[in-house]
mmCIF file of C-alpha atoms in Angstrom:
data_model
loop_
_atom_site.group_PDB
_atom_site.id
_atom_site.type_symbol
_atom_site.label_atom_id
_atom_site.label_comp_id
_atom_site.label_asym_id
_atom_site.label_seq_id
_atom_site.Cartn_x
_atom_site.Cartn_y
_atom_site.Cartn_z
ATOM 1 C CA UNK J 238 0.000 0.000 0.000
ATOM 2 C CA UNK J 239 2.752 2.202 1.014
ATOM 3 C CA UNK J 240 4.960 1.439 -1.825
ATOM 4 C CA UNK J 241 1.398 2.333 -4.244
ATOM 5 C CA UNK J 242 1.727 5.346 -3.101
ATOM 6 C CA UNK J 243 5.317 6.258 -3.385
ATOM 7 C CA UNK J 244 4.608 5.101 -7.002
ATOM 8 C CA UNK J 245 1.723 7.233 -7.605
ATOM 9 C CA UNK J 246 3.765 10.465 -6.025
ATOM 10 C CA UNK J 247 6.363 9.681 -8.308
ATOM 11 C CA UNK J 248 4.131 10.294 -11.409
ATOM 12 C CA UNK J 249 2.370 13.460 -10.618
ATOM 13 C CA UNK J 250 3.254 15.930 -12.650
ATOM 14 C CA UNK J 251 4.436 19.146 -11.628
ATOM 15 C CA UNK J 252 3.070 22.522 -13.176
ATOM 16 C CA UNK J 253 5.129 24.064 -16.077
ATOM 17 C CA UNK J 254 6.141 27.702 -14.806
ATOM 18 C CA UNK J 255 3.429 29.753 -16.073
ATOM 19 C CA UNK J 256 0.924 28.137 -13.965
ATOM 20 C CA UNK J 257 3.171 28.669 -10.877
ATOM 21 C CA UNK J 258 3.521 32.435 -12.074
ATOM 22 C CA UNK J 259 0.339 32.981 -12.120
ATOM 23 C CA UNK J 260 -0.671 31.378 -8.638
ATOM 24 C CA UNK J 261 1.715 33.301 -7.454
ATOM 25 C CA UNK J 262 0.396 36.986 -9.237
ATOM 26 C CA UNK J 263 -2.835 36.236 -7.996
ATOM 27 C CA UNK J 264 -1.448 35.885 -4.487
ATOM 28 C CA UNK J 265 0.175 38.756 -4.914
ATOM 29 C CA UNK J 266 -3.275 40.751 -5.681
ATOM 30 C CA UNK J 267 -5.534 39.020 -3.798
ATOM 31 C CA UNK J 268 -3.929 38.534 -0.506
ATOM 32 C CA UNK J 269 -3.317 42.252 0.048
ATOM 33 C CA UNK J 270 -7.223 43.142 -0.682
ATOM 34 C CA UNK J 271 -8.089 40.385 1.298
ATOM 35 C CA UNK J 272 -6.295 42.714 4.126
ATOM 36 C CA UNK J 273 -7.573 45.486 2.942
ATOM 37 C CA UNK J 274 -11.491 44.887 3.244
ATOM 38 C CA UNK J 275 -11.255 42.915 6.028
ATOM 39 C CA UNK J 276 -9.181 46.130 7.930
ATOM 40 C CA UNK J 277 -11.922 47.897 6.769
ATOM 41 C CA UNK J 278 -14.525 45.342 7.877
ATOM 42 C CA UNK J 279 -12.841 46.020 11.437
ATOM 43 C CA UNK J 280 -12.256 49.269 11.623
ATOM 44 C CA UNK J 281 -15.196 50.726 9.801
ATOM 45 C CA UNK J 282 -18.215 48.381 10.429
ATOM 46 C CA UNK J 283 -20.430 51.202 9.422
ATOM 47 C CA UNK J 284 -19.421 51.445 5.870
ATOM 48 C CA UNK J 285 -19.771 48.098 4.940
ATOM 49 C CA UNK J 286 -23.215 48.178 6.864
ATOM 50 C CA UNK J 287 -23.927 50.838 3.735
ATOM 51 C CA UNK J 288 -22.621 49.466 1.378
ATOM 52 C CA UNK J 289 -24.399 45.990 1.884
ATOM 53 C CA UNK J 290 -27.646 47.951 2.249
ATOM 54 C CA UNK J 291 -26.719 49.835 -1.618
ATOM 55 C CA UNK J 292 -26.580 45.994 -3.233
ATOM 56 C CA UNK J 293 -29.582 44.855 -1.338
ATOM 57 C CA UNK J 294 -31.917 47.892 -2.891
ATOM 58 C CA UNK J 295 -30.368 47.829 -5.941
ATOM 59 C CA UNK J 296 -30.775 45.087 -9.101
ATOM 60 C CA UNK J 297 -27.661 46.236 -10.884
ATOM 61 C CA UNK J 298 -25.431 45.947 -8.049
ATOM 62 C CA UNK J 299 -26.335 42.497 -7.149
ATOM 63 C CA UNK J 300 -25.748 41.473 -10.774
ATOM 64 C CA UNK J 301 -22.777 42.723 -10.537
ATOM 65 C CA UNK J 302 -21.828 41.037 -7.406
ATOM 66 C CA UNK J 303 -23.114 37.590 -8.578
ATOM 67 C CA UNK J 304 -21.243 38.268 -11.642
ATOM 68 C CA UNK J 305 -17.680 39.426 -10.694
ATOM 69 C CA UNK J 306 -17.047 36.497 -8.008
ATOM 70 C CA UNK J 307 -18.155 34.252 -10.790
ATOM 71 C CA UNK J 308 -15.941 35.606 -13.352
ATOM 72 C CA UNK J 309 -12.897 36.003 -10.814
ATOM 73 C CA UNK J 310 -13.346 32.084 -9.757
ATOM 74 C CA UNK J 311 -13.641 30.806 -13.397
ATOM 75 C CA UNK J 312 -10.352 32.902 -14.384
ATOM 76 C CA UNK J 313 -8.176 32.117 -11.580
ATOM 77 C CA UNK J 314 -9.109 28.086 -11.956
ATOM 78 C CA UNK J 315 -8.395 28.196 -15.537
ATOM 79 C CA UNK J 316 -5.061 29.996 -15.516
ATOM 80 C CA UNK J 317 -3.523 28.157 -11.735
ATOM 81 C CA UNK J 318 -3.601 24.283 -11.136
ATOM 82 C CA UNK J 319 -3.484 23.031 -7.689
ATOM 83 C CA UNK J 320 0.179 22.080 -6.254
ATOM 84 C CA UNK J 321 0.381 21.012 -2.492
ATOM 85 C CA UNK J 322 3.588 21.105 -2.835
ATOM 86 C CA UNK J 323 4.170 24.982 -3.897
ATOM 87 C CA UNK J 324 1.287 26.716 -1.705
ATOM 88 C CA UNK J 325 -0.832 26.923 -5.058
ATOM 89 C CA UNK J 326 -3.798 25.253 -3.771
ATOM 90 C CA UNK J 327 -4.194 28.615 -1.603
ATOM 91 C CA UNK J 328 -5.195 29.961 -4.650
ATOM 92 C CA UNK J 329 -6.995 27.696 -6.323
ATOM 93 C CA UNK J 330 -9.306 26.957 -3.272
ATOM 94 C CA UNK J 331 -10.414 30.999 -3.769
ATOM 95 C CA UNK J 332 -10.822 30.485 -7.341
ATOM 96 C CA UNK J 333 -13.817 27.641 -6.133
ATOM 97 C CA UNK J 334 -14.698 29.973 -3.090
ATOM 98 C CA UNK J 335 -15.328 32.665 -5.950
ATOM 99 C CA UNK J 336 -16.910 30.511 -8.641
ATOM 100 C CA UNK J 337 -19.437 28.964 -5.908
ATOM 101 C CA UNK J 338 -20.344 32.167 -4.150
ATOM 102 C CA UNK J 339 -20.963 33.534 -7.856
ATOM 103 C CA UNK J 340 -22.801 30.802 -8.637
ATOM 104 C CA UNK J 341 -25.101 30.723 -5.401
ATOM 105 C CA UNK J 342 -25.236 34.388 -5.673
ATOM 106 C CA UNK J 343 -26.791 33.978 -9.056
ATOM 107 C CA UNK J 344 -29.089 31.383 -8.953
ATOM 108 C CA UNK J 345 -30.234 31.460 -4.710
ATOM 109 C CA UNK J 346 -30.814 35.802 -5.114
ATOM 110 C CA UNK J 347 -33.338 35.428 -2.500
ATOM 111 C CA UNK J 348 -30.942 33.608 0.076
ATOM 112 C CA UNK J 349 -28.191 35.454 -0.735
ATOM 113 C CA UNK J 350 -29.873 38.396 0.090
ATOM 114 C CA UNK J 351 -31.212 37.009 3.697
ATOM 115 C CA UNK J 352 -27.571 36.382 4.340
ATOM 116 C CA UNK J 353 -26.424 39.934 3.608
ATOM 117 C CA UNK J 354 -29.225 41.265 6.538
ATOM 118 C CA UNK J 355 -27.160 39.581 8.757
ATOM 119 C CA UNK J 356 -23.979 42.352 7.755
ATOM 120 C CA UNK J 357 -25.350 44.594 10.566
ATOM 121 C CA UNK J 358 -24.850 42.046 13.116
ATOM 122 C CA UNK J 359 -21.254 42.825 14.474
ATOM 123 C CA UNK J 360 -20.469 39.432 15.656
ATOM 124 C CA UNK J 361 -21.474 38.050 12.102
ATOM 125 C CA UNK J 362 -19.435 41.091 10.586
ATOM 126 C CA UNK J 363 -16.088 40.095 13.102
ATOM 127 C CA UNK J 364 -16.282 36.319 12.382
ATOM 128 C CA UNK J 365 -16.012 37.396 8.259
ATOM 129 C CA UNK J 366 -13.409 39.860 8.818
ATOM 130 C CA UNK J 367 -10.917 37.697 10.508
ATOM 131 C CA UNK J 368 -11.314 35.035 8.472
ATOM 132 C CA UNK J 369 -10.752 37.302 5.264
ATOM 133 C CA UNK J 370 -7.682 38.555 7.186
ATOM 134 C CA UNK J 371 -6.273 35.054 8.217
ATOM 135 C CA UNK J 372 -6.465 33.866 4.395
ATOM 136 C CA UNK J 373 -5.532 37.061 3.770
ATOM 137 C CA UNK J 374 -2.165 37.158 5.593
ATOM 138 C CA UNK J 375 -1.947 33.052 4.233
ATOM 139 C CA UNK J 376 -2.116 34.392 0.431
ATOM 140 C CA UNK J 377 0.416 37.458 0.679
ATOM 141 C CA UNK J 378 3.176 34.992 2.355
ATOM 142 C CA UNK J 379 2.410 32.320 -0.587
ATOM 143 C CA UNK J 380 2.698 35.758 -3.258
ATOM 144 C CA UNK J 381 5.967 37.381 -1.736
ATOM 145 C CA UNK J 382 8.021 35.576 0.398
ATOM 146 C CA UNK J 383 7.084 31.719 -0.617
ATOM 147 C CA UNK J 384 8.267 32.236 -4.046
ATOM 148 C CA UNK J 385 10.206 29.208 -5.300
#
């Protein structure tokens, strides 16, 4: 059993360069907004309490926030493939945390939108923002200093 998988570690095949390139980039990009909105999220609960409220009253926001995650997830899965190895699969588990929320933004509108009631509740609000800063802080070290 052991020796199976030795053999079938043996045959994986590692990414050409690009696709480690562009893990990395998008690393590089999305960690430090992941920082930045969830400082935000901290420090200024009241403007994303706003915010939120804009996209609830308005149609052509929330098509636009169904459609950007979805668009985000589909390019960063087709451009990065998952490596344990490198760190990539930091990246390429946002790329399905984008496509899904796109996806369940788009076709579960109603849902989605009971969810986003729940912004105003601060302990709701913290519990988001430290998790966006945790994978936040995980993403920037993969994107600048756990370059191979």
């Amino acid at each position: 059993m052991f020796l199976h998988s030795l053999k079938y570690l043996a045959k994986l095949k590692m990414p050409d360069s690009e696709t480690h390139v562009n893990a990395v980039i998008f690393a590089q990009v999305i960690g430090p907004l992941f920082l930045a909105i969830s400082t935000l999220m901290i420090m200024h609960n009241h403007i994303i309490t706003s915010s939120v409220q804009e996209v609830i009253d308005h149609a052509e926001l929330r098509l636009t926030a169904s459609l950007s995650p979805l668009l985000i997830g589909l390019t960063i899965l087709l451009t990065s493939e998952p490596v344990i190895l490198r760190g990539d699969y930091l990246v390429y588990a946002i790329g399905f945390i984008f496509l899904a929320s796109g996806l369940f933004r788009l076709f579960f509108t109603s849902v989605w939108l009971r969810l986003m009631t729940n912004i105003g509740n601060d302990a709701y609000t913290q519990v988001i923002s430290y998790a966006l800063l945790s994978y936040g802080v995980l993403l920037t070290y993969h994107g600048y200093y756990n370059i191979l």
